[in-house]
Amino acid sequence: MAEQTKTQIAGTIGEVMITEEEIEAKAKEIGQKITEDYAGEEVVLVGILRGAVVWMTELMKNIDLDVKIDFMACSSYGASTKTSGVVKINKDLDSDIEDKNVIIVEDIVDSGVTLNYLKGHLTNRGAASIRIATLLDKPARRRVDLRPDYTCFEIPDAFVVGYGLDYDEKYRNLPDIGILSPRIYEHRG
Ligand code: IMP
Ligand code: MG
């Protein structure tokens, strides 16, 4: 079983960038920070499907507050490693966030276009406050002025997969984060 996982990783990602253990340690730190920052209040974690689910699961276990969760799905990427700049909401919130403290939980902030759009969307819904908790941040690629409030790791400009992050809906299940081998996508547009 372990051998199979190694083979899977060896064929998909060139090198491991961040291990599961490193992420878990960071999730603990950020969970504690959120617990302090929102002491005595309730928060609604809004996970952005599907990339944020693994990270959101880890993060929420470390927040010692009244926590509600909800999910949204949007797309700006197809089977490509470059953003189209267009954000489409495929699944909206199920709950009312009026006067709530919302924390958007995202897998990675790249150009920032997605989160910028979502922040506006949730502001229009009357949220009392909106912050962003991201697993990864690629500041070098930012196209809008957007700074996440809680970041696990800043990474260089490389396309990464694992721990929820995909390429063409694959590799979300890899336990660690690594740079996708260019040979996986070099024959695609
Ligand atoms: P943004 O709107 O450019 O910030 O795009 C954010 C979204 O693009 C993320 O939620 C991911 O779905 C996707 N994305 C950006 N960079 C990567 C990456 O390196 N690996 C996998 N998905 C990525
Ligand atoms: Mg995503």
Coordinates of N, CA and C and ligand atoms in Angstrom, one line a residue:
M1 N 0.8 -1.2 0.0 CA 0.0 0.0 0.0 C 0.9 1.3 0.0
A2 N 1.8 1.3 0.9 CA 2.7 2.4 1.0 C 3.5 2.6 -0.3
E3 N 4.0 1.4 -0.8 CA 4.7 1.4 -2.1 C 3.9 2.1 -3.2
Q4 N 2.6 1.7 -3.3 CA 1.8 2.2 -4.3 C 1.7 3.7 -4.3
T5 N 1.5 4.3 -3.0 CA 1.4 5.7 -2.9 C 2.7 6.4 -3.4
K6 N 3.8 5.8 -3.0 CA 5.1 6.4 -3.4 C 5.2 6.4 -5.0
T7 N 4.8 5.3 -5.6 CA 4.8 5.3 -7.0 C 4.0 6.4 -7.6
Q8 N 2.8 6.5 -7.0 CA 1.8 7.5 -7.5 C 2.4 8.9 -7.5
I9 N 3.1 9.2 -6.3 CA 3.7 10.5 -6.1 C 4.8 10.7 -7.1
A10 N 5.7 9.7 -7.2 CA 6.8 9.7 -8.1 C 6.5 10.1 -9.5
G11 N 5.4 9.5 -10.0 CA 5.0 9.7 -11.3 C 4.3 11.0 -11.6
T12 N 3.7 11.7 -10.5 CA 2.9 12.9 -10.7 C 3.6 14.1 -10.3
I13 N 4.3 14.1 -9.2 CA 5.0 15.3 -8.7 C 6.5 15.2 -8.7
G14 N 7.1 16.2 -9.2 CA 8.6 16.1 -9.3 C 9.2 16.0 -7.9
E15 N 8.8 16.9 -7.0 CA 9.3 16.9 -5.7 C 8.3 17.3 -4.7
V16 N 8.3 16.8 -3.5 CA 7.4 17.2 -2.5 C 7.8 18.6 -2.0
M17 N 6.9 19.5 -2.0 CA 7.2 20.9 -1.5 C 6.8 21.0 0.0
I18 N 5.6 20.5 0.3 CA 5.2 20.7 1.7 C 4.5 19.3 2.1
T19 N 5.0 18.9 3.3 CA 4.4 17.6 3.8 C 3.1 17.8 4.5
E20 N 2.4 16.7 4.6 CA 1.2 16.6 5.4 C 1.4 17.1 6.8
E21 N 2.5 16.6 7.4 CA 2.8 16.9 8.8 C 3.1 18.4 9.0
E22 N 3.7 19.1 8.0 CA 4.0 20.5 8.1 C 2.6 21.3 8.0
I23 N 1.7 20.8 7.2 CA 0.4 21.4 7.0 C -0.3 21.3 8.3
E24 N -0.3 20.1 8.9 CA -1.1 19.9 10.2 C -0.6 20.8 11.3
A25 N 0.7 21.0 11.3 CA 1.3 21.9 12.4 C 0.9 23.3 12.1
K26 N 0.8 23.8 10.9 CA 0.4 25.1 10.6 C -1.1 25.3 10.8
A27 N -1.9 24.3 10.5 CA -3.3 24.4 10.7 C -3.6 24.6 12.2
K28 N -2.8 23.9 13.1 CA -3.0 24.1 14.5 C -2.7 25.5 14.9
E29 N -1.6 26.1 14.4 CA -1.3 27.5 14.7 C -2.4 28.5 14.2
I30 N -2.8 28.3 13.0 CA -3.9 29.2 12.5 C -5.2 29.0 13.2
G31 N -5.5 27.8 13.5 CA -6.7 27.5 14.3 C -6.7 28.2 15.6
Q32 N -5.6 28.2 16.3 CA -5.4 28.9 17.6 C -5.6 30.4 17.4
K33 N -5.0 30.9 16.3 CA -5.0 32.4 16.0 C -6.5 32.8 15.8
I34 N -7.2 32.0 15.0 CA -8.6 32.3 14.7 C -9.4 32.3 16.0
T35 N -9.1 31.3 16.9 CA -9.8 31.1 18.1 C -9.6 32.4 19.0
E36 N -8.4 32.9 19.0 CA -8.1 34.2 19.8 C -8.8 35.4 19.1
D37 N -8.6 35.5 17.8 CA -9.1 36.7 17.1 C -10.7 36.8 17.2
Y38 N -11.4 35.7 17.3 CA -12.8 35.7 17.3 C -13.4 35.3 18.7
A39 N -12.6 35.4 19.7 CA -13.0 35.0 21.1 C -14.4 35.4 21.4
G40 N -15.2 34.5 21.8 CA -16.6 34.8 22.3 C -17.6 35.0 21.1
E41 N -17.1 34.8 19.9 CA -18.0 35.0 18.7 C -18.2 33.7 18.0
E42 N -19.2 33.7 17.1 CA -19.4 32.6 16.2 C -18.8 32.9 14.8
V43 N -18.3 31.9 14.2 CA -17.8 32.1 12.8 C -18.5 31.1 11.8
V44 N -18.6 31.5 10.6 CA -19.0 30.6 9.5 C -17.9 30.4 8.6
L45 N -17.4 29.2 8.5 CA -16.4 28.9 7.5 C -17.0 28.5 6.2
V46 N -16.6 29.3 5.2 CA -17.2 29.0 3.8 C -16.1 28.4 3.0
G47 N -16.2 27.1 2.8 CA -15.2 26.4 2.0 C -15.4 26.5 0.5
I48 N -14.4 26.7 -0.2 CA -14.5 26.8 -1.7 C -14.2 25.4 -2.3
L49 N -15.3 24.8 -2.8 CA -15.2 23.5 -3.4 C -14.4 23.6 -4.7
R50 N -13.7 22.5 -5.0 CA -13.5 21.4 -4.2 C -12.1 21.4 -3.5
G51 N -11.3 22.3 -3.9 CA -9.9 22.3 -3.5 C -9.7 22.5 -2.0
A52 N -10.6 23.2 -1.3 CA -10.4 23.5 0.1 C -10.8 22.5 1.1
V53 N -11.4 21.4 0.6 CA -12.0 20.5 1.6 C -11.0 19.8 2.6
V54 N -9.9 19.4 2.1 CA -8.9 18.7 2.9 C -8.4 19.7 4.0
W55 N -8.0 20.9 3.5 CA -7.5 21.9 4.4 C -8.6 22.4 5.4
M56 N -9.8 22.6 4.9 CA -10.9 23.0 5.8 C -11.1 22.0 6.9
T57 N -11.1 20.8 6.6 CA -11.3 19.7 7.6 C -10.3 19.8 8.7
E58 N -9.0 20.0 8.2 CA -7.9 20.1 9.2 C -8.1 21.3 10.1
L59 N -8.4 22.4 9.4 CA -8.4 23.7 10.1 C -9.6 23.7 11.1
M60 N -10.7 23.3 10.8 CA -11.9 23.4 11.7 C -11.7 22.6 13.0
K61 N -10.9 21.5 12.9 CA -10.7 20.7 14.1 C -9.9 21.5 15.1
N62 N -9.2 22.6 14.7 CA -8.3 23.3 15.5 C -8.9 24.7 16.0
I63 N -10.2 24.9 15.6 CA -10.8 26.2 16.0 C -11.8 25.9 17.2
D64 N -11.5 26.5 18.3 CA -12.3 26.3 19.5 C -13.3 27.4 19.7
L65 N -14.3 27.5 18.9 CA -15.4 28.5 18.9 C -16.6 27.8 18.4
D66 N -17.8 28.5 18.4 CA -19.0 28.0 17.7 C -18.7 28.2 16.3
V67 N -18.7 27.1 15.5 CA -18.3 27.1 14.1 C -19.5 26.5 13.3
K68 N -19.9 27.2 12.3 CA -20.8 26.7 11.3 C -20.0 26.5 10.0
I69 N -20.4 25.6 9.1 CA -19.7 25.5 7.9 C -20.7 25.6 6.7
D70 N -20.3 26.1 5.6 CA -21.0 26.1 4.4 C -20.0 26.0 3.2
F71 N -20.6 25.8 2.0 CA -19.7 25.6 0.9 C -20.2 26.4 -0.3
M72 N -19.2 26.9 -1.1 CA -19.5 27.4 -2.4 C -18.7 26.7 -3.5
A73 N -19.1 26.7 -4.7 CA -18.3 26.2 -5.7 C -18.2 27.2 -6.8
C74 N -17.1 27.5 -7.3 CA -17.0 28.4 -8.5 C -15.8 27.9 -9.3
S75 N -15.8 28.4 -10.5 CA -14.7 28.0 -11.4 C -14.1 29.1 -12.2
S76 N -12.8 29.1 -12.3 CA -12.1 30.1 -13.2 C -11.1 29.3 -14.0
Y77 N -10.9 28.0 -13.6 CA -9.9 27.2 -14.3 C -10.7 26.0 -15.0
G78 N -10.2 25.7 -16.2 CA -10.7 24.4 -16.8 C -9.5 23.5 -16.7
A79 N -9.3 22.6 -17.7 CA -8.2 21.7 -17.7 C -7.0 22.4 -18.2
S80 N -6.6 23.5 -17.4 CA -5.5 24.3 -17.8 C -4.8 24.8 -16.6
T81 N -3.5 25.1 -16.6 CA -2.9 25.6 -15.4 C -2.9 27.2 -15.4
K82 N -3.6 27.8 -16.3 CA -3.7 29.3 -16.3 C -5.1 29.7 -16.1
T83 N -5.3 30.8 -15.3 CA -6.6 31.3 -15.0 C -7.3 31.9 -16.3
S84 N -8.6 31.8 -16.4 CA -9.3 32.4 -17.5 C -9.7 33.8 -17.1
G85 N -9.6 34.1 -15.8 CA -10.0 35.5 -15.4 C -11.5 35.6 -15.2
V86 N -12.3 34.6 -15.6 CA -13.7 34.6 -15.4 C -14.2 33.7 -14.3
V87 N -15.0 34.3 -13.4 CA -15.4 33.5 -12.2 C -16.9 33.2 -12.4
K88 N -17.3 32.0 -12.2 CA -18.6 31.5 -12.4 C -19.0 30.8 -11.1
I89 N -20.2 31.2 -10.5 CA -20.6 30.5 -9.3 C -21.5 29.3 -9.7
N90 N -21.0 28.1 -9.3 CA -21.6 26.8 -9.7 C -22.5 26.3 -8.5
K91 N -22.2 26.7 -7.3 CA -23.0 26.4 -6.2 C -22.9 27.5 -5.2
D92 N -24.0 28.1 -4.8 CA -24.0 29.2 -3.8 C -24.2 28.7 -2.4
L93 N -24.2 29.6 -1.4 CA -24.4 29.2 0.0 C -25.8 28.6 0.2
D94 N -25.9 27.7 1.2 CA -27.2 27.2 1.6 C -27.7 28.0 2.8
S95 N -26.8 28.7 3.5 CA -27.2 29.4 4.7 C -27.2 30.9 4.6
D96 N -27.9 31.6 5.5 CA -27.9 33.0 5.5 C -26.7 33.5 6.3
I97 N -25.9 34.4 5.7 CA -24.7 34.9 6.4 C -24.8 36.3 6.9
E98 N -26.1 36.8 6.8 CA -26.3 38.2 7.3 C -25.8 38.4 8.7
D99 N -25.0 39.4 8.9 CA -24.4 39.7 10.3 C -23.5 38.6 10.9
K100 N -23.1 37.8 10.0 CA -22.2 36.7 10.5 C -20.7 37.0 10.2
N101 N -19.8 36.4 11.0 CA -18.4 36.5 10.8 C -18.0 35.4 9.8
V102 N -17.7 35.8 8.6 CA -17.4 34.8 7.6 C -15.9 34.6 7.4
I103 N -15.4 33.4 7.4 CA -14.0 33.1 7.0 C -14.1 32.3 5.7
I104 N -13.6 32.8 4.6 CA -13.6 32.1 3.4 C -12.4 31.2 3.5
V105 N -12.6 29.9 3.2 CA -11.5 28.9 3.3 C -11.1 28.5 1.9
E106 N -9.9 28.8 1.4 CA -9.6 28.6 0.0 C -8.3 27.7 0.0
D107 N -8.1 27.0 -1.1 CA -6.9 26.2 -1.2 C -5.7 27.0 -1.5
I108 N -5.9 27.9 -2.5 CA -4.7 28.7 -3.0 C -5.2 30.0 -3.6
V109 N -4.4 31.1 -3.2 CA -4.7 32.4 -3.8 C -3.6 32.6 -4.9
D110 N -4.1 32.7 -6.1 CA -3.1 32.8 -7.2 C -3.2 34.2 -7.8
S111 N -4.0 34.4 -8.8 CA -4.2 35.8 -9.3 C -5.0 36.6 -8.3
G112 N -5.8 36.0 -7.5 CA -6.7 36.7 -6.5 C -8.0 37.0 -7.1
V113 N -8.2 36.7 -8.4 CA -9.5 37.1 -9.1 C -10.7 36.4 -8.4
T114 N -10.5 35.1 -8.1 CA -11.7 34.3 -7.6 C -12.1 34.9 -6.2
L115 N -11.1 35.1 -5.3 CA -11.4 35.6 -4.0 C -11.9 37.0 -4.0
N116 N -11.4 37.8 -4.8 CA -11.8 39.2 -4.9 C -13.3 39.2 -5.3
Y117 N -13.7 38.4 -6.2 CA -15.1 38.3 -6.7 C -16.0 37.8 -5.5
L118 N -15.5 36.7 -4.9 CA -16.3 36.1 -3.8 C -16.4 37.0 -2.6
K119 N -15.4 37.8 -2.3 CA -15.5 38.8 -1.2 C -16.6 39.8 -1.5
G120 N -16.7 40.2 -2.7 CA -17.7 41.2 -3.1 C -19.1 40.5 -3.0
H121 N -19.2 39.3 -3.4 CA -20.4 38.5 -3.4 C -20.9 38.4 -1.9
L122 N -20.0 38.0 -1.0 CA -20.4 37.8 0.4 C -20.7 39.1 1.1
T123 N -20.0 40.2 0.7 CA -20.3 41.5 1.3 C -21.7 41.9 0.9
N124 N -22.1 41.7 -0.3 CA -23.5 42.0 -0.7 C -24.5 41.2 0.0
R125 N -24.2 40.0 0.6 CA -25.1 39.2 1.4 C -25.2 39.7 2.8
G126 N -24.5 40.8 3.2 CA -24.6 41.4 4.5 C -23.8 40.8 5.6
A127 N -22.7 40.1 5.2 CA -21.8 39.5 6.3 C -21.2 40.6 7.2
A128 N -21.1 40.4 8.5 CA -20.6 41.4 9.4 C -19.1 41.6 9.2
S129 N -18.4 40.5 8.9 CA -17.0 40.6 8.6 C -16.6 39.4 7.6
I130 N -15.6 39.7 6.8 CA -15.1 38.6 5.9 C -13.6 38.6 6.0
R131 N -13.1 37.4 6.3 CA -11.7 37.2 6.2 C -11.4 36.0 5.4
I132 N -10.1 35.8 5.0 CA -9.7 34.7 4.1 C -8.7 33.9 4.8
A133 N -8.9 32.6 4.8 CA -7.9 31.6 5.4 C -7.5 30.7 4.2
T134 N -6.2 30.9 3.8 CA -5.8 30.1 2.6 C -4.7 29.1 3.0
L135 N -4.7 28.0 2.4 CA -3.6 27.0 2.6 C -2.4 27.5 1.9
L136 N -2.5 28.0 0.7 CA -1.3 28.4 -0.1 C -1.5 29.8 -0.6
D137 N -0.4 30.5 -0.8 CA -0.5 31.9 -1.4 C 0.7 32.0 -2.4
K138 N 0.3 32.4 -3.6 CA 1.3 32.6 -4.7 C 1.3 34.1 -5.0
P139 N 1.9 34.9 -4.1 CA 1.9 36.4 -4.3 C 2.4 36.9 -5.6
A140 N 3.4 36.2 -6.2 CA 4.0 36.6 -7.4 C 3.0 36.7 -8.6
R141 N 1.9 36.0 -8.5 CA 1.0 36.0 -9.6 C -0.2 36.9 -9.4
R142 N -0.2 37.7 -8.4 CA -1.4 38.5 -8.0 C -1.7 39.5 -9.1
R143 N -3.0 39.6 -9.5 CA -3.5 40.6 -10.5 C -4.4 41.6 -9.9
V144 N -4.9 41.3 -8.6 CA -5.7 42.3 -7.9 C -5.1 42.5 -6.5
D145 N -5.5 43.6 -5.9 CA -4.9 43.9 -4.5 C -5.7 43.1 -3.5
L146 N -5.2 41.9 -3.2 CA -5.9 41.0 -2.2 C -4.8 40.3 -1.3
R147 N -5.0 40.5 0.0 CA -4.1 39.8 0.9 C -4.9 38.9 1.8
P148 N -4.6 37.6 1.8 CA -5.3 36.7 2.7 C -5.0 37.1 4.2
D149 N -5.9 36.9 5.1 CA -5.7 37.2 6.5 C -4.9 36.1 7.2
Y150 N -5.2 34.9 6.8 CA -4.4 33.7 7.4 C -3.9 32.9 6.2
T151 N -2.6 32.7 6.3 CA -1.9 31.9 5.2 C -1.1 30.8 5.8
C152 N -1.2 29.6 5.4 CA -0.4 28.5 5.8 C 1.0 28.6 5.3
F153 N 1.1 28.7 3.9 CA 2.4 28.7 3.3 C 2.4 29.6 2.0
E154 N 3.4 30.5 1.9 CA 3.6 31.2 0.7 C 4.5 30.4 -0.2
I155 N 4.1 30.3 -1.5 CA 5.0 29.4 -2.4 C 5.4 30.2 -3.6
P156 N 6.4 29.8 -4.3 CA 6.8 30.4 -5.5 C 5.9 30.1 -6.7
D157 N 6.1 30.7 -7.8 CA 5.2 30.5 -8.9 C 5.4 29.2 -9.6
A158 N 4.7 28.2 -9.1 CA 4.8 26.8 -9.7 C 3.4 26.2 -9.6
F159 N 3.0 25.3 -10.5 CA 1.7 24.7 -10.4 C 1.8 23.5 -9.5
V160 N 1.1 23.5 -8.4 CA 1.2 22.4 -7.4 C -0.1 21.6 -7.3
V161 N 0.0 20.4 -6.8 CA -1.1 19.5 -6.6 C -1.0 18.8 -5.3
G162 N -2.1 18.2 -4.8 CA -2.1 17.4 -3.6 C -2.8 18.1 -2.5
Y163 N -3.1 17.4 -1.4 CA -3.8 18.0 -0.3 C -5.0 18.8 -0.7
G164 N -5.8 18.3 -1.6 CA -7.0 18.9 -2.1 C -6.8 19.6 -3.5
L165 N -5.6 20.0 -3.8 CA -5.4 20.7 -5.0 C -5.3 19.8 -6.2
D166 N -5.9 20.2 -7.3 CA -6.0 19.3 -8.5 C -5.3 19.8 -9.7
Y167 N -5.1 18.9 -10.6 CA -4.9 19.3 -12.0 C -5.9 18.5 -12.8
D168 N -6.8 19.1 -13.5 CA -7.8 18.4 -14.2 C -8.6 17.4 -13.4
E169 N -8.9 17.8 -12.1 CA -9.7 17.0 -11.1 C -8.9 15.8 -10.6
K170 N -7.6 15.7 -10.9 CA -6.9 14.6 -10.4 C -5.9 15.0 -9.3
Y171 N -5.4 14.1 -8.5 CA -4.3 14.3 -7.5 C -4.7 15.0 -6.3
R172 N -6.0 15.2 -6.1 CA -6.5 15.9 -4.8 C -6.2 15.0 -3.6
N173 N -6.1 13.7 -3.8 CA -5.9 12.8 -2.7 C -4.5 12.6 -2.3
L174 N -3.5 13.2 -3.0 CA -2.2 13.0 -2.6 C -2.0 13.7 -1.2
P175 N -1.4 13.0 -0.2 CA -1.3 13.6 1.1 C -0.4 14.8 1.3
D176 N 0.6 14.9 0.4 CA 1.5 16.0 0.5 C 1.3 16.9 -0.7
I177 N 1.9 18.1 -0.7 CA 1.8 19.1 -1.8 C 3.1 19.0 -2.6
G178 N 3.0 18.9 -3.9 CA 4.2 18.9 -4.7 C 4.0 19.6 -6.0
I179 N 5.1 19.9 -6.7 CA 5.0 20.6 -8.0 C 4.7 19.5 -9.0
L180 N 3.7 19.8 -9.8 CA 3.2 18.9 -10.9 C 4.3 18.7 -11.9
S181 N 4.6 17.5 -12.2 CA 5.6 17.3 -13.3 C 5.1 17.9 -14.6
P182 N 5.9 18.7 -15.3 CA 5.5 19.3 -16.5 C 5.1 18.3 -17.6
R183 N 5.6 17.1 -17.5 CA 5.3 16.1 -18.5 C 3.8 15.7 -18.4
I184 N 3.1 16.0 -17.2 CA 1.7 15.7 -17.1 C 0.9 16.6 -18.0
Y185 N 1.3 17.9 -18.1 CA 0.5 18.8 -18.9 C 1.1 19.4 -20.1
E186 N 2.3 19.0 -20.4 CA 3.0 19.7 -21.5 C 2.4 19.4 -22.9
H187 N 1.6 18.3 -23.0 CA 1.0 18.0 -24.3 C -0.4 18.6 -24.3
R188 N -0.8 19.4 -23.3 CA -2.2 20.0 -23.3 C -2.1 21.5 -23.5
G189 N -3.2 22.1 -23.8 CA -3.2 23.6 -24.0 C -3.3 24.3 -22.7
Ligands
IMP1 P1 -7.2 32.8 -8.7 O1 -8.5 33.3 -9.0 O2 -6.2 33.0 -9.9 O3 -6.6 33.3 -7.4 O4 -7.3 31.2 -8.7 C1 -7.5 30.5 -7.6 C2 -7.9 29.1 -8.0 O5 -7.1 28.6 -9.0 C3 -7.6 28.1 -6.8 O6 -8.8 28.0 -6.0 C4 -7.3 26.9 -7.5 O7 -8.5 26.1 -7.8 C5 -6.7 27.3 -8.8 N1 -5.2 27.2 -8.8 C6 -4.3 28.2 -8.8 N2 -3.1 27.8 -8.7 C7 -3.1 26.5 -8.6 C8 -2.1 25.5 -8.5 O8 -0.9 25.7 -8.4 N3 -2.6 24.2 -8.4 C9 -3.9 23.9 -8.4 N4 -4.9 24.8 -8.5 C10 -4.5 26.1 -8.6
MG2 MG -10.1 26.1 -6.1

